[in-house]
C-alpha cells in the first residue's frame, strides 16, 4: 500500500518555499519544515550558518504571514501530497529534509511520497522533536481548548515569543494557524507506517516533556538503511537555544553528500 497521489493541482513552488540565501549550483539543499504555528522564518538564522555550497529552503505553510489569505491545512495526507510535488523541482541537486515537531511528521510523510510516487530519495531525513509514529501516541487536545488554555499549553512547551502572544492586535491573527496546526498533528494517524530508504537522524532534547528519548529513538523502526539519534541539551525547542550546535551537527552529517 502506498499513499494515494493528490488529484489537485500543485500550487507554484514559490508559494511554499523561501530561500533566505540563494545559492547558485548548490551541492545540496536542506529543506526545513517548521513546527505547529511556525513559519519559514523560524530557520532564517540557519542559512548563513550552513556551508556556502548548501542552500537552505524553508517551507511556508498556508494561513500565515504572506499566505494569510489561504486556508490553513486540514489534512496531513493532502498537505504531504502537495508539498512533495512542490519539492520535486529541487531534486536537480541532492535534497535533505529537516522537520521539527509537527514538521517532523510531515517530513516523514513527504519522504514516503517522494520515494514511492516520484522515485526521489532524499539524502537524509532529520526528524526533530517528534515521537516515532510506531510508538503509542500521547493524547493531546490543545486544539479543542479555549484560546487561553491553548496558549498556556504552547507556552509550556516553550519556543513561543511571549511578547507576541500578549499582543492584542497580533494574537487574533495567529490563533487560527496555531489551532489548525495543532489539530493537524494532534489528530495525525498515519495511513501507512513504512520504512523510508533515506538515512534517518532523530533529534531530541534531553528534557523534552512531550518526546522521551526512547520515543525519538524508535524512528529506527522506520529507517530501512541508516539510522542514528542525536540528543541535545534542552526541552522541546532545544534547537532555538542550541541553534549553532544543531546547524553544525546537521552540516557535519551532510558533508559527504555530493
PDB file of C-alpha atoms in Angstrom, residues 56-144:
ATOM      1  CA  UNK A  56      18.547  26.340   2.897  1.00  0.00           C
ATOM      2  CA  UNK A  57      14.959  26.166   1.652  1.00  0.00           C
ATOM      3  CA  UNK A  58      12.308  26.790   4.311  1.00  0.00           C
ATOM      4  CA  UNK A  59       8.682  25.736   3.884  1.00  0.00           C
ATOM      5  CA  UNK A  60       5.939  28.318   4.366  1.00  0.00           C
ATOM      6  CA  UNK A  61       2.609  26.713   5.244  1.00  0.00           C
ATOM      7  CA  UNK A  62      -0.656  28.349   4.123  1.00  0.00           C
ATOM      8  CA  UNK A  63      -2.638  30.504   6.544  1.00  0.00           C
ATOM      9  CA  UNK A  64       0.163  32.706   7.905  1.00  0.00           C
ATOM     10  CA  UNK A  65       2.243  35.744   7.022  1.00  0.00           C
ATOM     11  CA  UNK A  66       2.313  36.245   3.228  1.00  0.00           C
ATOM     12  CA  UNK A  67      -0.073  33.261   2.829  1.00  0.00           C
ATOM     13  CA  UNK A  68      -2.538  34.581   5.388  1.00  0.00           C
ATOM     14  CA  UNK A  69      -5.431  34.705   2.900  1.00  0.00           C
ATOM     15  CA  UNK A  70      -5.137  30.962   2.166  1.00  0.00           C
ATOM     16  CA  UNK A  71      -6.909  28.374   4.337  1.00  0.00           C
ATOM     17  CA  UNK A  72      -4.792  26.524   6.875  1.00  0.00           C
ATOM     18  CA  UNK A  73      -4.078  22.862   6.052  1.00  0.00           C
ATOM     19  CA  UNK A  74      -6.792  20.487   7.252  1.00  0.00           C
ATOM     20  CA  UNK A  75      -5.351  17.070   6.383  1.00  0.00           C
ATOM     21  CA  UNK A  76      -1.801  15.793   6.827  1.00  0.00           C
ATOM     22  CA  UNK A  77      -2.018  13.483   3.820  1.00  0.00           C
ATOM     23  CA  UNK A  78      -3.205  16.202   1.456  1.00  0.00           C
ATOM     24  CA  UNK A  79      -0.573  18.587   2.769  1.00  0.00           C
ATOM     25  CA  UNK A  80       2.153  15.978   2.210  1.00  0.00           C
ATOM     26  CA  UNK A  81       0.882  15.239  -1.308  1.00  0.00           C
ATOM     27  CA  UNK A  82       1.033  18.886  -2.306  1.00  0.00           C
ATOM     28  CA  UNK A  83       4.354  19.637  -0.640  1.00  0.00           C
ATOM     29  CA  UNK A  84       6.041  16.602  -2.196  1.00  0.00           C
ATOM     30  CA  UNK A  85       5.049  17.939  -5.616  1.00  0.00           C
ATOM     31  CA  UNK A  86       6.355  21.402  -4.760  1.00  0.00           C
ATOM     32  CA  UNK A  87       9.740  19.936  -3.732  1.00  0.00           C
ATOM     33  CA  UNK A  88      10.328  17.896  -6.886  1.00  0.00           C
ATOM     34  CA  UNK A  89      11.988  20.738  -8.841  1.00  0.00           C
ATOM     35  CA  UNK A  90      14.661  20.940  -6.122  1.00  0.00           C
ATOM     36  CA  UNK A  91      15.978  17.478  -6.956  1.00  0.00           C
ATOM     37  CA  UNK A  92      18.372  18.727  -9.621  1.00  0.00           C
ATOM     38  CA  UNK A  93      20.730  18.587  -6.612  1.00  0.00           C
ATOM     39  CA  UNK A  94      20.724  16.333  -3.544  1.00  0.00           C
ATOM     40  CA  UNK A  95      17.992  17.244  -1.050  1.00  0.00           C
ATOM     41  CA  UNK A  96      17.846  16.609   2.700  1.00  0.00           C
ATOM     42  CA  UNK A  97      14.757  17.255   4.834  1.00  0.00           C
ATOM     43  CA  UNK A  98      14.648  18.584   8.403  1.00  0.00           C
ATOM     44  CA  UNK A  99      11.319  18.804  10.220  1.00  0.00           C
ATOM     45  CA  UNK A 100      10.668  19.858  13.791  1.00  0.00           C
ATOM     46  CA  UNK A 101       7.681  18.697  15.873  1.00  0.00           C
ATOM     47  CA  UNK A 102       4.673  18.736  13.504  1.00  0.00           C
ATOM     48  CA  UNK A 103       7.199  19.396  10.744  1.00  0.00           C
ATOM     49  CA  UNK A 104       8.937  16.088  11.531  1.00  0.00           C
ATOM     50  CA  UNK A 105       5.762  14.070  10.984  1.00  0.00           C
ATOM     51  CA  UNK A 106       5.138  15.997   7.771  1.00  0.00           C
ATOM     52  CA  UNK A 107       8.732  15.495   6.597  1.00  0.00           C
ATOM     53  CA  UNK A 108       8.312  11.740   7.063  1.00  0.00           C
ATOM     54  CA  UNK A 109       5.048  11.737   5.095  1.00  0.00           C
ATOM     55  CA  UNK A 110       6.628  13.832   2.340  1.00  0.00           C
ATOM     56  CA  UNK A 111       9.633  11.491   2.183  1.00  0.00           C
ATOM     57  CA  UNK A 112       7.322   8.481   1.785  1.00  0.00           C
ATOM     58  CA  UNK A 113       5.632  10.163  -1.165  1.00  0.00           C
ATOM     59  CA  UNK A 114       8.852  11.334  -2.759  1.00  0.00           C
ATOM     60  CA  UNK A 115      10.262   7.815  -2.620  1.00  0.00           C
ATOM     61  CA  UNK A 116       7.212   5.745  -3.541  1.00  0.00           C
ATOM     62  CA  UNK A 117       5.447   8.038  -6.001  1.00  0.00           C
ATOM     63  CA  UNK A 118       8.240  10.111  -7.506  1.00  0.00           C
ATOM     64  CA  UNK A 119      11.361   7.907  -7.189  1.00  0.00           C
ATOM     65  CA  UNK A 120      13.166  10.770  -5.457  1.00  0.00           C
ATOM     66  CA  UNK A 121      15.137   9.638  -2.393  1.00  0.00           C
ATOM     67  CA  UNK A 122      16.326  12.401  -0.018  1.00  0.00           C
ATOM     68  CA  UNK A 123      19.954  12.337   1.036  1.00  0.00           C
ATOM     69  CA  UNK A 124      18.853  12.328   4.685  1.00  0.00           C
ATOM     70  CA  UNK A 125      15.709  12.799   6.738  1.00  0.00           C
ATOM     71  CA  UNK A 126      16.052  14.639  10.057  1.00  0.00           C
ATOM     72  CA  UNK A 127      13.067  14.160  12.384  1.00  0.00           C
ATOM     73  CA  UNK A 128      13.250  16.505  15.362  1.00  0.00           C
ATOM     74  CA  UNK A 129      11.145  16.824  18.497  1.00  0.00           C
ATOM     75  CA  UNK A 130       8.615  14.181  17.447  1.00  0.00           C
ATOM     76  CA  UNK A 131       7.954  10.634  18.634  1.00  0.00           C
ATOM     77  CA  UNK A 132       8.037   7.882  16.064  1.00  0.00           C
ATOM     78  CA  UNK A 133       4.604   7.045  14.613  1.00  0.00           C
ATOM     79  CA  UNK A 134       5.266   3.469  15.730  1.00  0.00           C
ATOM     80  CA  UNK A 135       5.042   4.483  19.393  1.00  0.00           C
ATOM     81  CA  UNK A 136       1.750   4.747  21.330  1.00  0.00           C
ATOM     82  CA  UNK A 137       0.510   8.290  20.965  1.00  0.00           C
ATOM     83  CA  UNK A 138       0.316  10.648  23.905  1.00  0.00           C
ATOM     84  CA  UNK A 139      -3.161  12.092  23.557  1.00  0.00           C
ATOM     85  CA  UNK A 140      -3.276  15.896  23.477  1.00  0.00           C
ATOM     86  CA  UNK A 141      -6.255  18.140  22.870  1.00  0.00           C
ATOM     87  CA  UNK A 142      -4.889  21.676  22.775  1.00  0.00           C
ATOM     88  CA  UNK A 143      -6.747  22.338  19.540  1.00  0.00           C
ATOM     89  CA  UNK A 144     -10.068  21.718  21.351  1.00  0.00           C
TER      90      UNK A 144
END
